[in-house]
PDB file of C-alpha atoms in Angstrom:
ATOM      1  CA  MET A   1      55.831 -66.205 -13.402  1.00 48.00           C
ATOM      2  CA  THR A   2      53.970 -69.010 -11.722  1.00 48.00           C
ATOM      3  CA  SER A   3      52.864 -69.929  -8.233  1.00 53.00           C
ATOM      4  CA  THR A   4      52.816 -73.672  -8.877  1.00 58.00           C
ATOM      5  CA  PRO A   5      55.149 -75.842  -6.786  1.00 60.00           C
ATOM      6  CA  PRO A   6      58.694 -75.865  -8.164  1.00 61.00           C
ATOM      7  CA  VAL A   7      60.334 -79.082  -9.281  1.00 61.00           C
ATOM      8  CA  ILE A   8      62.919 -79.988  -6.648  1.00 69.00           C
ATOM      9  CA  ARG A   9      65.131 -82.996  -7.229  1.00 71.00           C
ATOM     10  CA  ASN A  10      65.609 -85.281  -4.254  1.00 81.00           C
ATOM     11  CA  LEU A  11      67.220 -88.588  -3.469  1.00 90.00           C
ATOM     12  CA  PRO A  12      64.613 -91.360  -3.753  1.00 92.00           C
ATOM     13  CA  VAL A  13      64.868 -92.449  -0.128  1.00 96.00           C
ATOM     14  CA  THR A  14      62.319 -92.516   2.686  1.00 96.00           C
ATOM     15  CA  ASP A  15      61.156 -88.995   3.509  1.00 95.00           C
ATOM     16  CA  ARG A  16      61.498 -88.303   7.236  1.00 96.00           C
ATOM     17  CA  HIS A  17      59.756 -85.539   9.176  1.00 96.00           C
ATOM     18  CA  ASP A  18      60.702 -86.340  12.767  1.00 97.00           C
ATOM     19  CA  VAL A  19      63.370 -88.237  14.684  1.00 98.00           C
ATOM     20  CA  TYR A  20      63.532 -91.889  13.571  1.00 98.00           C
ATOM     21  CA  ASP A  21      65.393 -94.942  14.862  1.00 97.00           C
ATOM     22  CA  ALA A  22      68.539 -94.540  12.745  1.00 97.00           C
ATOM     23  CA  ILE A  23      69.246 -91.068  14.158  1.00 98.00           C
ATOM     24  CA  SER A  24      67.805 -91.538  17.636  1.00 97.00           C
ATOM     25  CA  PRO A  25      69.718 -89.189  19.963  1.00 97.00           C
ATOM     26  CA  GLU A  26      69.178 -91.335  23.049  1.00 97.00           C
ATOM     27  CA  ILE A  27      72.502 -93.132  22.567  1.00 97.00           C
ATOM     28  CA  TYR A  28      74.223 -89.744  22.775  1.00 97.00           C
ATOM     29  CA  PHE A  29      72.085 -88.403  25.604  1.00 96.00           C
ATOM     30  CA  SER A  30      73.001 -91.371  27.785  1.00 94.00           C
ATOM     31  CA  GLY A  31      76.541 -91.915  26.486  1.00 93.00           C
ATOM     32  CA  SER A  32      79.874 -90.134  26.429  1.00 94.00           C
ATOM     33  CA  THR A  33      80.373 -89.462  22.699  1.00 96.00           C
ATOM     34  CA  PHE A  34      80.180 -85.678  23.045  1.00 97.00           C
ATOM     35  CA  ARG A  35      81.564 -85.402  26.560  1.00 94.00           C
ATOM     36  CA  ASP A  36      84.537 -83.001  26.598  1.00 94.00           C
ATOM     37  CA  LYS A  37      83.556 -81.729  23.127  1.00 97.00           C
ATOM     38  CA  VAL A  38      83.066 -78.019  22.491  1.00 98.00           C
ATOM     39  CA  VAL A  39      80.322 -76.999  20.075  1.00 98.00           C
ATOM     40  CA  LEU A  40      79.678 -73.500  18.720  1.00 98.00           C
ATOM     41  CA  VAL A  41      76.233 -72.709  17.295  1.00 98.00           C
ATOM     42  CA  ALA A  42      75.690 -69.358  15.540  1.00 98.00           C
ATOM     43  CA  GLY A  43      72.042 -68.339  15.312  1.00 96.00           C
ATOM     44  CA  ALA A  44      71.228 -70.257  18.473  1.00 97.00           C
ATOM     45  CA  SER A  45      68.718 -68.238  20.466  1.00 94.00           C
ATOM     46  CA  LYS A  46      65.563 -69.744  18.980  1.00 95.00           C
ATOM     47  CA  GLY A  47      64.085 -72.212  16.514  1.00 95.00           C
ATOM     48  CA  ILE A  48      66.422 -74.577  14.692  1.00 96.00           C
ATOM     49  CA  GLY A  49      69.578 -73.208  16.287  1.00 97.00           C
ATOM     50  CA  TYR A  50      68.141 -73.501  19.768  1.00 98.00           C
ATOM     51  CA  SER A  51      67.081 -77.091  19.163  1.00 98.00           C
ATOM     52  CA  ILE A  52      70.543 -77.981  17.860  1.00 98.00           C
ATOM     53  CA  SER A  53      72.198 -76.328  20.877  1.00 98.00           C
ATOM     54  CA  SER A  54      69.863 -78.098  23.282  1.00 97.00           C
ATOM     55  CA  PHE A  55      70.593 -81.526  21.758  1.00 97.00           C
ATOM     56  CA  TYR A  56      74.359 -81.051  21.980  1.00 98.00           C
ATOM     57  CA  ALA A  57      74.025 -79.916  25.591  1.00 97.00           C
ATOM     58  CA  ARG A  58      71.875 -82.957  26.401  1.00 96.00           C
ATOM     59  CA  ALA A  59      74.576 -85.100  24.804  1.00 96.00           C
ATOM     60  CA  GLY A  60      77.114 -83.708  27.257  1.00 95.00           C
ATOM     61  CA  ALA A  61      78.940 -81.184  25.076  1.00 97.00           C
ATOM     62  CA  THR A  62      79.975 -77.734  26.199  1.00 97.00           C
ATOM     63  CA  VAL A  63      77.918 -75.433  23.981  1.00 98.00           C
ATOM     64  CA  VAL A  64      78.819 -71.902  22.934  1.00 98.00           C
ATOM     65  CA  ILE A  65      75.672 -70.180  21.699  1.00 98.00           C
ATOM     66  CA  VAL A  66      75.814 -67.072  19.532  1.00 98.00           C
ATOM     67  CA  SER A  67      73.263 -64.565  18.238  1.00 96.00           C
ATOM     68  CA  ARG A  68      72.961 -60.813  18.012  1.00 95.00           C
ATOM     69  CA  TYR A  69      71.249 -60.033  21.311  1.00 95.00           C
ATOM     70  CA  GLN A  70      72.580 -60.944  24.745  1.00 96.00           C
ATOM     71  CA  ASN A  71      69.160 -60.918  26.402  1.00 96.00           C
ATOM     72  CA  THR A  72      67.673 -63.531  24.070  1.00 96.00           C
ATOM     73  CA  LEU A  73      70.860 -65.589  24.369  1.00 96.00           C
ATOM     74  CA  ASP A  74      70.678 -65.496  28.156  1.00 96.00           C
ATOM     75  CA  GLU A  75      67.062 -66.639  27.978  1.00 97.00           C
ATOM     76  CA  ALA A  76      68.077 -69.495  25.675  1.00 97.00           C
ATOM     77  CA  LYS A  77      70.905 -70.496  27.985  1.00 96.00           C
ATOM     78  CA  ASP A  78      68.580 -70.527  31.000  1.00 96.00           C
ATOM     79  CA  ARG A  79      66.035 -72.624  29.096  1.00 96.00           C
ATOM     80  CA  ILE A  80      68.625 -75.188  28.042  1.00 96.00           C
ATOM     81  CA  LEU A  81      70.019 -75.548  31.554  1.00 95.00           C
ATOM     82  CA  SER A  82      66.517 -75.698  33.018  1.00 94.00           C
ATOM     83  CA  GLU A  83      65.521 -78.460  30.609  1.00 92.00           C
ATOM     84  CA  LEU A  84      68.614 -80.438  31.535  1.00 92.00           C
ATOM     85  CA  GLY A  85      68.000 -80.004  35.256  1.00 85.00           C
ATOM     86  CA  ALA A  86      69.634 -82.576  37.493  1.00 78.00           C
ATOM     87  CA  SER A  87      70.324 -84.950  34.588  1.00 78.00           C
ATOM     88  CA  LYS A  88      73.391 -82.943  33.514  1.00 78.00           C
ATOM     89  CA  PRO A  89      74.541 -81.019  36.603  1.00 75.00           C
ATOM     90  CA  SER A  90      77.895 -80.177  35.035  1.00 79.00           C
ATOM     91  CA  ALA A  91      76.426 -78.901  31.753  1.00 84.00           C
ATOM     92  CA  GLU A  92      77.944 -75.663  30.514  1.00 94.00           C
ATOM     93  CA  VAL A  93      76.454 -73.181  28.074  1.00 97.00           C
ATOM     94  CA  PHE A  94      78.465 -70.084  27.180  1.00 97.00           C
ATOM     95  CA  ALA A  95      76.415 -67.245  25.645  1.00 98.00           C
ATOM     96  CA  LEU A  96      78.230 -64.719  23.448  1.00 98.00           C
ATOM     97  CA  ALA A  97      76.423 -61.967  21.555  1.00 98.00           C
ATOM     98  CA  ALA A  98      77.771 -61.237  18.071  1.00 98.00           C
ATOM     99  CA  ASP A  99      76.520 -60.352  14.604  1.00 97.00           C
ATOM    100  CA  VAL A 100      77.630 -63.068  12.175  1.00 97.00           C
ATOM    101  CA  THR A 101      78.130 -60.459   9.442  1.00 96.00           C
ATOM    102  CA  ASP A 102      80.835 -58.759  11.538  1.00 97.00           C
ATOM    103  CA  PRO A 103      84.131 -60.615  11.033  1.00 98.00           C
ATOM    104  CA  LYS A 104      85.785 -58.982  14.051  1.00 98.00           C
ATOM    105  CA  ALA A 105      82.900 -60.031  16.271  1.00 98.00           C
ATOM    106  CA  ILE A 106      83.059 -63.642  15.092  1.00 98.00           C
ATOM    107  CA  ALA A 107      86.841 -63.656  15.426  1.00 98.00           C
ATOM    108  CA  GLY A 108      86.323 -62.571  19.019  1.00 98.00           C
ATOM    109  CA  VAL A 109      83.757 -65.310  19.650  1.00 98.00           C
ATOM    110  CA  VAL A 110      86.051 -68.076  18.400  1.00 98.00           C
ATOM    111  CA  ALA A 111      89.024 -66.612  20.296  1.00 98.00           C
ATOM    112  CA  LYS A 112      87.038 -66.492  23.554  1.00 98.00           C
ATOM    113  CA  CYS A 113      85.789 -70.001  22.993  1.00 97.00           C
ATOM    114  CA  VAL A 114      89.292 -71.407  22.490  1.00 98.00           C
ATOM    115  CA  GLU A 115      90.755 -69.312  25.303  1.00 98.00           C
ATOM    116  CA  LYS A 116      88.108 -70.586  27.735  1.00 98.00           C
ATOM    117  CA  TYR A 117      87.917 -74.233  26.673  1.00 98.00           C
ATOM    118  CA  GLY A 118      91.133 -74.867  24.759  1.00 98.00           C
ATOM    119  CA  ARG A 119      89.483 -76.433  21.707  1.00 98.00           C
ATOM    120  CA  LEU A 120      86.630 -76.412  19.217  1.00 98.00           C
ATOM    121  CA  ASP A 121      85.097 -79.637  17.890  1.00 98.00           C
ATOM    122  CA  VAL A 122      81.930 -78.627  16.043  1.00 98.00           C
ATOM    123  CA  ALA A 123      80.799 -75.307  14.544  1.00 98.00           C
ATOM    124  CA  VAL A 124      77.283 -74.802  13.216  1.00 98.00           C
ATOM    125  CA  ALA A 125      76.456 -71.762  11.059  1.00 98.00           C
ATOM    126  CA  ASN A 126      72.682 -71.472  11.358  1.00 97.00           C
ATOM    127  CA  ALA A 127      71.931 -67.739  11.373  1.00 92.00           C
ATOM    128  CA  ALA A 128      69.849 -66.709   8.345  1.00 89.00           C
ATOM    129  CA  ILE A 129      67.169 -64.339   7.096  1.00 85.00           C
ATOM    130  CA  GLY A 130      64.677 -64.786   4.291  1.00 80.00           C
ATOM    131  CA  GLY A 131      64.191 -61.434   2.607  1.00 72.00           C
ATOM    132  CA  SER A 132      60.922 -60.001   1.348  1.00 73.00           C
ATOM    133  CA  TRP A 133      59.792 -62.704  -1.164  1.00 72.00           C
ATOM    134  CA  ASP A 134      57.080 -60.365  -2.473  1.00 76.00           C
ATOM    135  CA  ARG A 135      58.572 -58.370  -5.372  1.00 77.00           C
ATOM    136  CA  ARG A 136      61.054 -58.512  -8.214  1.00 82.00           C
ATOM    137  CA  PHE A 137      64.579 -57.930  -6.981  1.00 74.00           C
ATOM    138  CA  THR A 138      64.816 -54.633  -8.904  1.00 72.00           C
ATOM    139  CA  GLU A 139      61.756 -53.229  -7.117  1.00 75.00           C
ATOM    140  CA  GLY A 140      63.134 -53.141  -3.593  1.00 79.00           C
ATOM    141  CA  ASP A 141      65.990 -51.499  -1.782  1.00 83.00           C
ATOM    142  CA  PRO A 142      69.210 -52.983  -3.219  1.00 80.00           C
ATOM    143  CA  TYR A 143      70.642 -53.485   0.258  1.00 80.00           C
ATOM    144  CA  GLU A 144      67.721 -54.172   2.595  1.00 80.00           C
ATOM    145  CA  ASP A 145      65.810 -56.398   0.177  1.00 82.00           C
ATOM    146  CA  TRP A 146      68.621 -58.337  -1.479  1.00 85.00           C
ATOM    147  CA  TRP A 147      72.210 -57.794  -0.471  1.00 91.00           C
ATOM    148  CA  LYS A 148      71.443 -57.927   3.242  1.00 91.00           C
ATOM    149  CA  VAL A 149      70.166 -61.474   2.724  1.00 91.00           C
ATOM    150  CA  MET A 150      73.432 -62.353   1.022  1.00 91.00           C
ATOM    151  CA  GLU A 151      75.446 -60.844   3.868  1.00 94.00           C
ATOM    152  CA  VAL A 152      73.637 -62.785   6.590  1.00 94.00           C
ATOM    153  CA  ASN A 153      73.184 -66.069   4.709  1.00 95.00           C
ATOM    154  CA  LEU A 154      76.559 -66.231   2.988  1.00 96.00           C
ATOM    155  CA  ARG A 155      78.969 -63.818   4.625  1.00 97.00           C
ATOM    156  CA  GLY A 156      77.774 -64.955   8.051  1.00 97.00           C
ATOM    157  CA  PRO A 157      78.643 -68.637   7.502  1.00 97.00           C
ATOM    158  CA  TYR A 158      81.849 -67.560   5.747  1.00 98.00           C
ATOM    159  CA  ASN A 159      82.883 -65.580   8.835  1.00 98.00           C
ATOM    160  CA  VAL A 160      82.170 -68.533  11.099  1.00 98.00           C
ATOM    161  CA  ALA A 161      84.084 -70.845   8.757  1.00 98.00           C
ATOM    162  CA  HIS A 162      86.989 -68.424   8.387  1.00 98.00           C
ATOM    163  CA  TYR A 163      87.723 -68.347  12.099  1.00 98.00           C
ATOM    164  CA  ALA A 164      86.463 -71.779  13.153  1.00 98.00           C
ATOM    165  CA  LEU A 165      88.090 -73.987  10.498  1.00 98.00           C
ATOM    166  CA  PRO A 166      91.700 -73.569  11.717  1.00 98.00           C
ATOM    167  CA  GLN A 167      90.558 -74.663  15.176  1.00 98.00           C
ATOM    168  CA  LEU A 168      88.436 -77.514  13.835  1.00 98.00           C
ATOM    169  CA  GLU A 169      91.410 -78.745  11.814  1.00 98.00           C
ATOM    170  CA  LYS A 170      93.318 -79.249  15.069  1.00 98.00           C
ATOM    171  CA  THR A 171      90.589 -81.502  16.496  1.00 98.00           C
ATOM    172  CA  GLY A 172      89.488 -83.207  13.278  1.00 98.00           C
ATOM    173  CA  GLY A 173      86.100 -81.654  13.926  1.00 98.00           C
ATOM    174  CA  SER A 174      83.000 -80.801  11.914  1.00 98.00           C
ATOM    175  CA  PHE A 175      81.618 -77.676  10.277  1.00 98.00           C
ATOM    176  CA  VAL A 176      77.916 -77.527   9.439  1.00 98.00           C
ATOM    177  CA  ALA A 177      76.118 -74.818   7.466  1.00 98.00           C
ATOM    178  CA  VAL A 178      72.326 -74.803   7.526  1.00 97.00           C
ATOM    179  CA  SER A 179      71.260 -74.525   3.896  1.00 95.00           C
ATOM    180  CA  SER A 180      67.893 -75.037   2.198  1.00 91.00           C
ATOM    181  CA  LEU A 181      66.219 -76.933  -0.637  1.00 84.00           C
ATOM    182  CA  ALA A 182      65.421 -73.428  -1.901  1.00 77.00           C
ATOM    183  CA  CYS A 183      68.851 -73.610  -3.510  1.00 74.00           C
ATOM    184  CA  GLN A 184      67.256 -75.864  -6.131  1.00 76.00           C
ATOM    185  CA  ALA A 185      63.977 -73.998  -6.538  1.00 71.00           C
ATOM    186  CA  SER A 186      63.264 -71.276  -9.086  1.00 73.00           C
ATOM    187  CA  LEU A 187      60.627 -69.192  -7.368  1.00 74.00           C
ATOM    188  CA  PRO A 188      59.652 -65.671  -8.447  1.00 74.00           C
ATOM    189  CA  PHE A 189      60.836 -63.011  -5.959  1.00 77.00           C
ATOM    190  CA  ALA A 190      63.019 -65.459  -3.996  1.00 72.00           C
ATOM    191  CA  SER A 191      66.330 -64.805  -5.739  1.00 77.00           C
ATOM    192  CA  ALA A 192      68.197 -63.445  -2.715  1.00 83.00           C
ATOM    193  CA  TYR A 193      67.412 -66.426  -0.515  1.00 86.00           C
ATOM    194  CA  SER A 194      67.906 -69.036  -3.237  1.00 86.00           C
ATOM    195  CA  VAL A 195      71.156 -67.519  -4.509  1.00 90.00           C
ATOM    196  CA  SER A 196      72.547 -67.208  -0.982  1.00 92.00           C
ATOM    197  CA  LYS A 197      71.858 -70.866  -0.221  1.00 93.00           C
ATOM    198  CA  SER A 198      73.266 -72.010  -3.569  1.00 92.00           C
ATOM    199  CA  ALA A 199      76.452 -70.075  -2.886  1.00 95.00           C
ATOM    200  CA  LEU A 200      76.555 -71.480   0.646  1.00 97.00           C
ATOM    201  CA  ASN A 201      76.533 -75.019  -0.740  1.00 96.00           C
ATOM    202  CA  ARG A 202      79.457 -74.107  -2.969  1.00 96.00           C
ATOM    203  CA  LEU A 203      81.315 -72.659   0.016  1.00 97.00           C
ATOM    204  CA  ILE A 204      80.942 -75.974   1.818  1.00 98.00           C
ATOM    205  CA  GLU A 205      82.475 -77.753  -1.161  1.00 98.00           C
ATOM    206  CA  TYR A 206      85.501 -75.513  -0.743  1.00 98.00           C
ATOM    207  CA  THR A 207      85.739 -75.917   3.026  1.00 98.00           C
ATOM    208  CA  ALA A 208      85.988 -79.679   2.486  1.00 98.00           C
ATOM    209  CA  LEU A 209      88.504 -79.218  -0.337  1.00 97.00           C
ATOM    210  CA  GLU A 210      90.789 -76.864   1.564  1.00 98.00           C
ATOM    211  CA  TYR A 211      90.303 -78.376   5.034  1.00 98.00           C
ATOM    212  CA  PRO A 212      90.043 -82.121   4.331  1.00 98.00           C
ATOM    213  CA  LEU A 213      90.608 -83.014   8.000  1.00 98.00           C
ATOM    214  CA  VAL A 214      87.348 -81.214   8.845  1.00 98.00           C
ATOM    215  CA  LYS A 215      84.017 -82.822   7.978  1.00 98.00           C
ATOM    216  CA  SER A 216      81.918 -80.118   6.324  1.00 98.00           C
ATOM    217  CA  PHE A 217      78.209 -80.398   5.543  1.00 98.00           C
ATOM    218  CA  ALA A 218      75.523 -78.193   3.989  1.00 98.00           C
ATOM    219  CA  ILE A 219      72.186 -79.397   5.315  1.00 98.00           C
ATOM    220  CA  HIS A 220      68.571 -78.603   4.573  1.00 96.00           C
ATOM    221  CA  PRO A 221      66.952 -78.754   8.041  1.00 96.00           C
ATOM    222  CA  GLY A 222      63.485 -79.654   6.785  1.00 93.00           C
ATOM    223  CA  ARG A 223      60.417 -77.502   6.311  1.00 90.00           C
ATOM    224  CA  ILE A 224      60.058 -75.812   9.684  1.00 87.00           C
ATOM    225  CA  ILE A 225      58.197 -72.604  10.445  1.00 72.00           C
ATOM    226  CA  THR A 226      60.669 -69.897  11.490  1.00 62.00           C
ATOM    227  CA  LYS A 227      60.987 -66.175  10.819  1.00 53.00           C
ATOM    228  CA  ALA A 228      62.963 -66.953   7.663  1.00 46.00           C
ATOM    229  CA  PRO A 229      61.884 -67.110   4.971  1.00 43.00           C
ATOM    230  CA  ASN A 230      58.765 -64.964   4.785  1.00 47.00           C
ATOM    231  CA  PRO A 231      55.534 -66.091   3.034  1.00 45.00           C
ATOM    232  CA  ARG A 232      56.122 -67.832  -0.274  1.00 47.00           C
ATOM    233  CA  ALA A 233      56.948 -66.158  -3.509  1.00 46.00           C
ATOM    234  CA  GLY A 234      54.744 -65.817  -6.547  1.00 48.00           C
ATOM    235  CA  PRO A 235      51.529 -64.132  -7.608  1.00 48.00           C
ATOM    236  CA  PRO A 236      48.235 -65.129  -5.920  1.00 46.00           C
ATOM    237  CA  PRO A 237      47.373 -67.795  -5.069  1.00 42.00           C
ATOM    238  CA  LYS A 238      50.771 -68.165  -3.474  1.00 50.00           C
ATOM    239  CA  TRP A 239      52.332 -71.586  -3.166  1.00 49.00           C
ATOM    240  CA  GLU A 240      52.982 -72.579   0.434  1.00 55.00           C
ATOM    241  CA  PRO A 241      54.738 -75.908   1.084  1.00 59.00           C
ATOM    242  CA  PRO A 242      53.510 -77.783   4.152  1.00 63.00           C
ATOM    243  CA  ALA A 243      55.494 -77.236   7.341  1.00 70.00           C
ATOM    244  CA  VAL A 244      55.485 -80.807   8.586  1.00 85.00           C
ATOM    245  CA  ASP A 245      58.943 -81.244  10.089  1.00 94.00           C
ATOM    246  CA  THR A 246      59.924 -81.021  13.744  1.00 96.00           C
ATOM    247  CA  LEU A 247      62.728 -78.959  15.233  1.00 96.00           C
ATOM    248  CA  GLU A 248      64.175 -82.168  16.631  1.00 97.00           C
ATOM    249  CA  LEU A 249      64.779 -83.642  13.146  1.00 98.00           C
ATOM    250  CA  PRO A 250      67.765 -81.452  12.147  1.00 98.00           C
ATOM    251  CA  ALA A 251      69.148 -81.512  15.696  1.00 98.00           C
ATOM    252  CA  ALA A 252      69.233 -85.317  15.805  1.00 98.00           C
ATOM    253  CA  THR A 253      70.639 -85.459  12.276  1.00 98.00           C
ATOM    254  CA  LEU A 254      73.537 -83.201  13.248  1.00 98.00           C
ATOM    255  CA  LEU A 255      74.417 -85.353  16.245  1.00 98.00           C
ATOM    256  CA  LYS A 256      74.649 -88.362  13.938  1.00 98.00           C
ATOM    257  CA  LEU A 257      76.722 -86.528  11.306  1.00 98.00           C
ATOM    258  CA  THR A 258      79.216 -85.141  13.831  1.00 98.00           C
ATOM    259  CA  ASP A 259      79.571 -88.038  16.285  1.00 98.00           C
ATOM    260  CA  GLY A 260      83.100 -88.879  15.121  1.00 97.00           C
ATOM    261  CA  SER A 261      82.207 -92.390  14.006  1.00 97.00           C
ATOM    262  CA  GLY A 262      83.114 -91.567  10.404  1.00 97.00           C
ATOM    263  CA  ARG A 263      80.077 -93.413   9.110  1.00 97.00           C
ATOM    264  CA  PHE A 264      78.712 -90.452   7.173  1.00 98.00           C
ATOM    265  CA  ASP A 265      81.970 -88.672   6.429  1.00 98.00           C
ATOM    266  CA  PHE A 266      81.436 -89.538   2.747  1.00 98.00           C
ATOM    267  CA  LEU A 267      78.880 -86.698   2.748  1.00 98.00           C
ATOM    268  CA  SER A 268      81.521 -84.126   3.666  1.00 98.00           C
ATOM    269  CA  GLY A 269      81.639 -81.300   1.145  1.00 98.00           C
ATOM    270  CA  ARG A 270      78.126 -82.094  -0.049  1.00 98.00           C
ATOM    271  CA  PHE A 271      74.533 -80.972   0.308  1.00 97.00           C
ATOM    272  CA  LEU A 272      72.074 -83.198   2.112  1.00 97.00           C
ATOM    273  CA  SER A 273      68.618 -82.956   3.597  1.00 97.00           C
ATOM    274  CA  ALA A 274      67.530 -83.843   7.124  1.00 97.00           C
ATOM    275  CA  ASN A 275      64.445 -85.293   5.449  1.00 96.00           C
ATOM    276  CA  TRP A 276      66.536 -88.018   3.824  1.00 97.00           C
ATOM    277  CA  ASP A 277      66.712 -91.262   5.764  1.00 98.00           C
ATOM    278  CA  LEU A 278      70.439 -91.383   6.554  1.00 97.00           C
ATOM    279  CA  GLU A 279      70.447 -95.159   6.914  1.00 97.00           C
ATOM    280  CA  GLU A 280      69.138 -95.530   3.366  1.00 97.00           C
ATOM    281  CA  VAL A 281      71.492 -92.875   2.021  1.00 98.00           C
ATOM    282  CA  GLY A 282      74.467 -94.783   3.394  1.00 97.00           C
ATOM    283  CA  ARG A 283      73.213 -98.189   2.333  1.00 97.00           C
ATOM    284  CA  GLU A 284      71.813 -97.436  -1.120  1.00 97.00           C
ATOM    285  CA  TRP A 285      73.565 -94.295  -2.328  1.00 97.00           C
ATOM    286  CA  LYS A 286      77.056 -94.123  -0.844  1.00 98.00           C
ATOM    287  CA  ASN A 287      78.793 -95.803  -3.800  1.00 97.00           C
ATOM    288  CA  ASP A 288      77.012 -93.655  -6.387  1.00 96.00           C
ATOM    289  CA  ILE A 289      77.613 -90.475  -4.402  1.00 97.00           C
ATOM    290  CA  LEU A 290      81.343 -91.152  -4.280  1.00 97.00           C
ATOM    291  CA  GLU A 291      81.830 -92.665  -7.733  1.00 96.00           C
ATOM    292  CA  LYS A 292      79.675 -90.126  -9.574  1.00 94.00           C
ATOM    293  CA  ASP A 293      80.505 -87.182  -7.287  1.00 95.00           C
ATOM    294  CA  LEU A 294      76.855 -86.439  -6.508  1.00 94.00           C
ATOM    295  CA  LEU A 295      75.292 -83.801  -4.242  1.00 94.00           C
ATOM    296  CA  VAL A 296      77.634 -81.056  -5.422  1.00 94.00           C
ATOM    297  CA  THR A 297      77.240 -78.185  -7.870  1.00 90.00           C
ATOM    298  CA  ARG A 298      77.953 -79.369 -11.413  1.00 82.00           C
ATOM    299  CA  PHE A 299      76.888 -78.965 -15.019  1.00 80.00           C
ATOM    300  CA  ILE A 300      74.986 -81.998 -16.240  1.00 75.00           C
ATOM    301  CA  VAL A 301      74.881 -82.667 -19.983  1.00 76.00           C
ATOM    302  CA  VAL A 302      72.359 -85.283 -21.155  1.00 67.00           C
TER     303      VAL A 302
END
């Protein structure tokens, strides 16, 4: 085992760590692109999910926010509406408490959303946990230290997809699962998190295959300090990648991916990173991505 940085393959494009011109959200904040759109964000009460929810609300969408605890959701809702203030007097945020690992609860969330608003245009599966990252997977509790991570990080997005995709198909909408570059890393003690994100990427390939009218994306949000994952794997001295990315980066990226323009629909069914400059990806890599079927899970023989 080693604590040296893992080799992670990336597209050779400009590495972004904050909002940049090509994904500037201002055009959406001042325009009507997302007006009358309904967006569901699971794992929305804090961090990345909160930022994503806030950006959609600022863009004029009706936002349904979901997490396990009603009190933290209500606080998030109040914060979003307070930040909008008089600029979006008609803004609506609907807070529904549900555990993403409970299929009946998520079925109820989607049903209430459609009953109340009549449609669903974007669903974001963001809820995740990191696991312990401090021992071999055979040395911990088989549920709490491994399988629980799989349930939250894979079954959770599956549940959201299962109930949201039929509604998104009706609107030609978008499904986004928040993944991680950890899917490519081989780090000691991180198997639960890495395996869950690898499987999540594969699930997105199938959502695009079986629901081609829905744009489906697996996205690495950037390296942002949250409660998941826990401190890095490996024996001392532990490797800790720099947390240099802003919460606004993935939020702005999602607005661009789901704006209905179709410009980045070629990435549907694929893994991408919010750190990748989308303008460069479209300009320099689109043909290769489509012709060589890149950014999906495949054997490569060289």
